[in-house]
Coordinates of C-alpha atoms and ligand atoms in Angstrom, one line a residue:
X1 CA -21.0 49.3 34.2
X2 CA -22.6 48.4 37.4
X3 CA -25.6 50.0 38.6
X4 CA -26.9 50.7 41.8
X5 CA -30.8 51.2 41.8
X6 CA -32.6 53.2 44.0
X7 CA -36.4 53.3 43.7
X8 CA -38.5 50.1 42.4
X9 CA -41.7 51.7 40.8
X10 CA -42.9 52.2 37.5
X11 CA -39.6 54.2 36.6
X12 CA -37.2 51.8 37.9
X13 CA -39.1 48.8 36.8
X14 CA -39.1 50.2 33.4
X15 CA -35.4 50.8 33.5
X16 CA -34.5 47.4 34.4
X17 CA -36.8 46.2 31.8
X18 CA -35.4 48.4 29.1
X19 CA -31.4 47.7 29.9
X20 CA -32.4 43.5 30.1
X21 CA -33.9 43.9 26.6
X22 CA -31.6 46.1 24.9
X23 CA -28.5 43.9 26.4
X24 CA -26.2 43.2 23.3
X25 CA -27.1 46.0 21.2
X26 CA -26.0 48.6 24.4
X27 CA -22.5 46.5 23.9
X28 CA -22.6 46.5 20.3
X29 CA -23.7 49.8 19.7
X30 CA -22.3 51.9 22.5
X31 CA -20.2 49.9 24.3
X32 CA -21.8 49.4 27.9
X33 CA -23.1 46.4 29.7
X34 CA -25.0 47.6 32.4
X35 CA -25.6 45.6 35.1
X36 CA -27.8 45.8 38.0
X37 CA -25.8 44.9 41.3
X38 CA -28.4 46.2 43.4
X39 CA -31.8 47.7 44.2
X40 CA -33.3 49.0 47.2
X41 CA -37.1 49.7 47.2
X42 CA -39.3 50.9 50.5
X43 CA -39.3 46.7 52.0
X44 CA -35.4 46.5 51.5
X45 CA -33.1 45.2 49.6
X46 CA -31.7 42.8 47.2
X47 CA -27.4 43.0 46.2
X48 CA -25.7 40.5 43.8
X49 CA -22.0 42.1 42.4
X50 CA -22.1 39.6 40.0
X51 CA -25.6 40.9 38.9
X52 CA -29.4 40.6 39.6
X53 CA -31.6 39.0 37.1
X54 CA -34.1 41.2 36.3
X55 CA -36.5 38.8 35.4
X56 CA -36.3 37.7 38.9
X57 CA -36.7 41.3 40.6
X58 CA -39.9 42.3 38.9
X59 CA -41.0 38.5 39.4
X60 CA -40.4 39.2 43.5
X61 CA -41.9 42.7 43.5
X62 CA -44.8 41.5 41.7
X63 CA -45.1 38.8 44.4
X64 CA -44.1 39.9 47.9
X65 CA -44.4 43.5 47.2
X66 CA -40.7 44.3 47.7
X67 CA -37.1 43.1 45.9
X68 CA -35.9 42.2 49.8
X69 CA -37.5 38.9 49.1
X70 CA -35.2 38.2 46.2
X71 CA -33.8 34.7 46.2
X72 CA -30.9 34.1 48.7
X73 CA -29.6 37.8 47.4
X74 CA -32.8 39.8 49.4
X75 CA -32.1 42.4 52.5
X76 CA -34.8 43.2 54.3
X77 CA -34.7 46.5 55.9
X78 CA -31.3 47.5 54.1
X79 CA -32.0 51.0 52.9
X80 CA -31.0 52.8 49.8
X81 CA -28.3 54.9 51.8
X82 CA -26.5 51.8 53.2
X83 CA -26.4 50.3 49.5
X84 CA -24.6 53.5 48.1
X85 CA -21.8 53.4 50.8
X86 CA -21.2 49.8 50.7
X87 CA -21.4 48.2 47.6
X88 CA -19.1 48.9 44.8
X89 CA -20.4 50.6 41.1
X90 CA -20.1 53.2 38.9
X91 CA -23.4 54.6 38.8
X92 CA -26.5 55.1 40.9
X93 CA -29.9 55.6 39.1
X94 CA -31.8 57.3 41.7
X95 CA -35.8 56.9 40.7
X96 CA -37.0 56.8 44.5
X97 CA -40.3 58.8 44.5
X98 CA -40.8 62.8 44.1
X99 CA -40.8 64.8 47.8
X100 CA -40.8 68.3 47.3
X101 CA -41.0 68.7 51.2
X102 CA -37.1 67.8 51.7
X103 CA -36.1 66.1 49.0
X104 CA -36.0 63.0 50.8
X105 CA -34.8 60.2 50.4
X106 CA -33.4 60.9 47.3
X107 CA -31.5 63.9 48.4
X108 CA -29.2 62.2 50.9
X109 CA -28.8 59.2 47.9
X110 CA -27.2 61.6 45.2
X111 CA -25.3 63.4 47.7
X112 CA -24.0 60.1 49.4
X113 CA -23.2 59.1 45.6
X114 CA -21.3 62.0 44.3
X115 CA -19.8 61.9 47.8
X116 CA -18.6 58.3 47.2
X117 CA -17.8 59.3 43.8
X118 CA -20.1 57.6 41.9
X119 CA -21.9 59.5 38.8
X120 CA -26.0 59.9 39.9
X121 CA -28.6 59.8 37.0
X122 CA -31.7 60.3 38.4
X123 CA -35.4 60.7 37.3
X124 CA -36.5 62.2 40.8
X125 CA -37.4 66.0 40.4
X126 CA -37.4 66.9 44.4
X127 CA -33.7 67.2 44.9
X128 CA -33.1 68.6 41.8
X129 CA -35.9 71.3 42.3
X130 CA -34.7 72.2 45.9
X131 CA -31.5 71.9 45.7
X132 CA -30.1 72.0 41.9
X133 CA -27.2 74.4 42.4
X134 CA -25.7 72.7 45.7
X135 CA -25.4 69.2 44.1
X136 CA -24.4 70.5 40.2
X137 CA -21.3 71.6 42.5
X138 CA -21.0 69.0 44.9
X139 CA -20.5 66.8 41.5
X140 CA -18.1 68.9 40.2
X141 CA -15.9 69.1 43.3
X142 CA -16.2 65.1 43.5
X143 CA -15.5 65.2 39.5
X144 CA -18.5 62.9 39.1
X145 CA -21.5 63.2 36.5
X146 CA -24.7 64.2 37.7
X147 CA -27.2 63.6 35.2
X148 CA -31.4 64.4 35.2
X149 CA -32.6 64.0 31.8
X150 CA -35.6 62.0 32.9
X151 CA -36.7 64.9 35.1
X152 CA -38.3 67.0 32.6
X153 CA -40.1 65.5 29.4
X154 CA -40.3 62.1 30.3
X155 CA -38.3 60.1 27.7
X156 CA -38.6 63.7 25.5
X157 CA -35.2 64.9 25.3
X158 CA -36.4 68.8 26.3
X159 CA -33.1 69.3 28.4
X160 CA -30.7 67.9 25.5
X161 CA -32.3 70.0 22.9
X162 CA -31.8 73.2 24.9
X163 CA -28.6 71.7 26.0
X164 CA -27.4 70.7 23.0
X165 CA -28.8 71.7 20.1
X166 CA -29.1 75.6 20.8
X167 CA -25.7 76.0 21.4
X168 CA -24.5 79.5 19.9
X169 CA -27.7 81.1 21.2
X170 CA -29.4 82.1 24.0
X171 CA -32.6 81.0 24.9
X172 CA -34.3 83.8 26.2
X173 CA -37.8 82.4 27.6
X174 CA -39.3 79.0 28.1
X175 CA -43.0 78.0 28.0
X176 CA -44.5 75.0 27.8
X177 CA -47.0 71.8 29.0
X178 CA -44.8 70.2 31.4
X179 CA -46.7 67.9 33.0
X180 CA -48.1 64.6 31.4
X181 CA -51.4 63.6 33.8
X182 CA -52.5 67.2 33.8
X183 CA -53.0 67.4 30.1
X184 CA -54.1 63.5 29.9
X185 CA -56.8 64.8 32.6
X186 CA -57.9 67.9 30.9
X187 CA -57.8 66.4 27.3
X188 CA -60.0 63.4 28.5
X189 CA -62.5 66.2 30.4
X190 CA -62.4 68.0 27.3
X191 CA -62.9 65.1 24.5
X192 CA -64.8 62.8 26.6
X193 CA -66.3 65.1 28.8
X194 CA -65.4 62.8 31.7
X195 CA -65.4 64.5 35.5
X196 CA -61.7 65.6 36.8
X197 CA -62.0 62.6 39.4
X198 CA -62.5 60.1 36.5
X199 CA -59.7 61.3 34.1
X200 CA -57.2 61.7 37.1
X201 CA -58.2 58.1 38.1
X202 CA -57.5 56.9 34.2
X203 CA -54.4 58.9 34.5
X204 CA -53.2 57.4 37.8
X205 CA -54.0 53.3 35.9
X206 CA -51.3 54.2 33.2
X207 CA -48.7 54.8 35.6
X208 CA -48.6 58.8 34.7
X209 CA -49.3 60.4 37.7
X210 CA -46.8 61.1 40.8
X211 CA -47.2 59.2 44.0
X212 CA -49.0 62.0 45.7
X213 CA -50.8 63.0 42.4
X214 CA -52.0 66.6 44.3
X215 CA -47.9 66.8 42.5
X216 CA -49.7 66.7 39.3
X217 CA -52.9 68.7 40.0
X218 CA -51.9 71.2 41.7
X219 CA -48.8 72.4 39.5
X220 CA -46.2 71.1 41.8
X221 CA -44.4 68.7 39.4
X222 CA -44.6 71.3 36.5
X223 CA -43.3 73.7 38.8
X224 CA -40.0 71.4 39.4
X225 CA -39.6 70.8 36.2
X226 CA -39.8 74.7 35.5
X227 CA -37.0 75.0 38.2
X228 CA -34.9 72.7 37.0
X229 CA -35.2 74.4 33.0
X230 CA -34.5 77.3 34.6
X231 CA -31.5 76.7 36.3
X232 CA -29.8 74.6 33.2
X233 CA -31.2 76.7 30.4
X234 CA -31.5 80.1 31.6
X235 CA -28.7 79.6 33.9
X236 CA -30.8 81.3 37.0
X237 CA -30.3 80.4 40.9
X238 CA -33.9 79.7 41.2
X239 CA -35.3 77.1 43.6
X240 CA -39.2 76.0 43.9
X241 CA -40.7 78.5 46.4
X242 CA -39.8 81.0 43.6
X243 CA -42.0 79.9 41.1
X244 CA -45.8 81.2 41.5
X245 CA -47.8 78.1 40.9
X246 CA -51.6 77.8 40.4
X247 CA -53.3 73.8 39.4
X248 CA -56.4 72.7 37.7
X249 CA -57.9 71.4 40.6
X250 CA -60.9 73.9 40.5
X251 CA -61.3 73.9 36.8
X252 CA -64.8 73.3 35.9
X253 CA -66.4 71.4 33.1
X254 CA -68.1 75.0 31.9
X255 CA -64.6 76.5 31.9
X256 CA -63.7 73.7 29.1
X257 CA -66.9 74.3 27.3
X258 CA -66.0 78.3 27.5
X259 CA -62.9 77.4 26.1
X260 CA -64.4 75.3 23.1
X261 CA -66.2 78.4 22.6
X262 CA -63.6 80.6 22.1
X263 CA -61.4 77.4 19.9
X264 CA -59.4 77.3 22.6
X265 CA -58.3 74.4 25.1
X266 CA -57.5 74.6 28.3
X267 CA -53.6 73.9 29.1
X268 CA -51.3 73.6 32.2
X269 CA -48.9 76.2 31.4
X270 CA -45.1 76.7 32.6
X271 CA -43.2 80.2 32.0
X272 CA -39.7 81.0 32.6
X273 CA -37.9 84.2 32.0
X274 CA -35.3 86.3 33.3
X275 CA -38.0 87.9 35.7
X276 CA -40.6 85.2 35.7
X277 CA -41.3 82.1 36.9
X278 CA -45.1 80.7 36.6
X279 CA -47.4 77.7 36.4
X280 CA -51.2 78.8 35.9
X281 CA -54.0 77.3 33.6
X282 CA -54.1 79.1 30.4
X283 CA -56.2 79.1 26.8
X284 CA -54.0 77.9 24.1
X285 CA -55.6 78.4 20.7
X286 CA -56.5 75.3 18.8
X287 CA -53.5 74.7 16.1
X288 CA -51.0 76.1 18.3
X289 CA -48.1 74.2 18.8
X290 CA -48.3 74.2 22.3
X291 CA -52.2 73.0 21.9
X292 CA -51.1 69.0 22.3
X293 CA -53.4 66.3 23.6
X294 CA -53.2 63.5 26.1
X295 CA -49.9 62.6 27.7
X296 CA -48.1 64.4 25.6
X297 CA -45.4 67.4 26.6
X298 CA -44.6 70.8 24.4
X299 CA -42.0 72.9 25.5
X300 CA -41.6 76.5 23.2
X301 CA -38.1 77.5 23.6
X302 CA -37.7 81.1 22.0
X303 CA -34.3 81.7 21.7
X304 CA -32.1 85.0 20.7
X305 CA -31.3 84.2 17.2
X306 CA -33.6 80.4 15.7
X307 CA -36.8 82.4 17.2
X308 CA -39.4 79.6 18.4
X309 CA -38.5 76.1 18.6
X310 CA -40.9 74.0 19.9
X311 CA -40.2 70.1 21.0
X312 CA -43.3 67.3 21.8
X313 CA -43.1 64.1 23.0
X314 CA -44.6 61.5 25.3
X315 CA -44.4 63.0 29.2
X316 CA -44.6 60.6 31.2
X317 CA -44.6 56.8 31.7
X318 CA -42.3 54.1 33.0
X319 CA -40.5 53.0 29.7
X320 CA -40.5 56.7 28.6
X321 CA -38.8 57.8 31.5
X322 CA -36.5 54.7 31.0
X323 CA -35.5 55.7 28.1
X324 CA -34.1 59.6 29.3
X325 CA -32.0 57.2 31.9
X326 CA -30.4 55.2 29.7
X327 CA -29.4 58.3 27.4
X328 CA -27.9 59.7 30.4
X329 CA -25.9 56.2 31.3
X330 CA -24.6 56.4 27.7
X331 CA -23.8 60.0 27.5
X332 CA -21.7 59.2 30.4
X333 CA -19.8 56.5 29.3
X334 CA -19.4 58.5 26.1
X335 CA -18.1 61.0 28.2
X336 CA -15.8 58.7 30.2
X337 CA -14.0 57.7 27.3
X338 CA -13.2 60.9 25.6
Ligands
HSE401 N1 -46.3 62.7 37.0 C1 -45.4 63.2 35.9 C2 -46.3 63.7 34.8 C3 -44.5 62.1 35.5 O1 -47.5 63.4 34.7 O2 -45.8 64.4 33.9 C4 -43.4 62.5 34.6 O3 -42.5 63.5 35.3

């Protein structure tokens, strides 16, 4: 399987990383050998058909800054978009940061891809959150697989188990912590008291937050996350300027003390429904299910018939996130050979 990678941060670093070490048991076990033919990051680019060792990419990014100083295979100033038209692979694993502005670059990446018809598994939430119905279609028509797992939960698999393991019912609501640096920020304010600057700057040195983190803060990322649930569980034609979104930018240190008071903690809360789509601080009582700490996600999924089923796992993070990538490779390669 050769993969063309798109985005060189703590995502697609931690993809390459995972796919090197797993090597022979992917073979073994499922059949696949993935291999990396190229990568584009912001300096460039670096191609090799044969296959790029990834030893040597996260050795050059860590040096010069950019893979386009890779070892007679580098191309500076190549972009992303020139790598999906030219070079030959089956996949493109699109992990080029979060713009909820345009979706760009990532947008015109997936859509070059399914054009080109290469299957897209991607991890960035902007073009999936402006533009989910468009390119679900535009992957269909090209009778390519388009693939997001890493999008919501980090390496959690929230959109498999609603996907998945609900069939039969229908899941009527959705509420949930969606966002990984806004719970590791007001967990750390609330346990260890520290200020919101210091917990988001704790937040930002384990490689949870966005880019931009005002994504984080201000509800933005839950609030693409909530759009893409939405549109795959709930099946509604909802894009992001339909969800009311409110951050914890402004909550106070007394707010988390009230909130003590009344066994409560203060959480980052998505809601979908049929009629509603929100992100807002809430209290969540301590020993709820949705009361998790740190990095961690919950998602409550109440469905017609099983009632509440709620799943929690790690958020956020660059292996984590890996992880939901390389469930989607396989799945498609599963699906492939059916
Ligand atoms: N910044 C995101 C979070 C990363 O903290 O949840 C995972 O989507």
């Amino acid at each position: 399987m050769r993969i063309l990678l798109l985005g060189f941060g703590t995502v697609g670093q931690g993809f390459a990383k995972l796919i090197s070490e797993a090597g022979l048991e992917l073979l073994g076990s499922y059949g696949i050998r993935p291999r990396i033919v190229a990568v584009a990051d912001r300096g460039g680019a670096a191609v090799n058909l044969r296959g790029l060792d990834v030893e040597k990419l996260l050795q050059t990014k860590r040096k010069a800054g950019t893979v386009a100083a890779y070892p007679d295979h580098g191309k500076p100033g190549v972009s992303g978009l020139k790598l999906v038209e030219e070079v030959p692979g089956e996949v493109v694993v699109e992990v080029t940061p979060t713009n909820i502005r345009d979706g760009e670059p990532g947008l015109s990446h997936i859509m070059a891809a399914l054009k080109a018809g290469k299957h897209v598994v991607t991890a960035n939430k902007g073009p999936m959150a402006l533009a989910f119905q468009a390119l679900m279609e535009l992957a269909e028509y090209n009778r390519v697989t388009l693939r997001f797992s890493g999008c919501v939960g980090g390496g959690t698999p929230i959109l498999d188990f609603a996907g998945k393991c609900l069939v039969g019912d229908r899941i009527t609501s959705i509420k949930g912590i969606l966002n990984g640096t806004t719970n590791y920020i007001l967990t750390r304010m609330t346990d260890a008291k520290l200020s919101f600057d210091e917990a988001l700057k704790e937040a930002q040195a384990l490689g949870y937050a966005e880019a931009d983190p005002a994504m984080d803060v201000d509800g933005w990322d839950s609030a693409c996350k909530l759009v893409i649930l939405a549109n795959w569980v709930l099946e509604r034609k909802v894009r992001l300027e339909d969800v009311e979104v409110k951050g914890i930018r402004n909550i106070t240190p007394e707010e988390i003390e009230d909130a003590l008071k009344r066994k409560s903690h203060v959480k980052l809360i998505a809601y979908a429904d049929q009629d509603t789509l929100r992100v807002s601080p809430e209290l969540i009582p301590l020993g709820h299910p949705l009361c998790v700490s740190g990095v961690l996600n919950a998602v409550c999924f109440t469905s017609q018939y099983a009632g509440e089923e709620t799943v929690v796992g790690k958020g956020a993070g660059g292996a984590e996130t890996a992880s939901a990538i390389l469930r989607d490779l396989i799945n498609i390669k599963q699906a492939a050979s059916r």
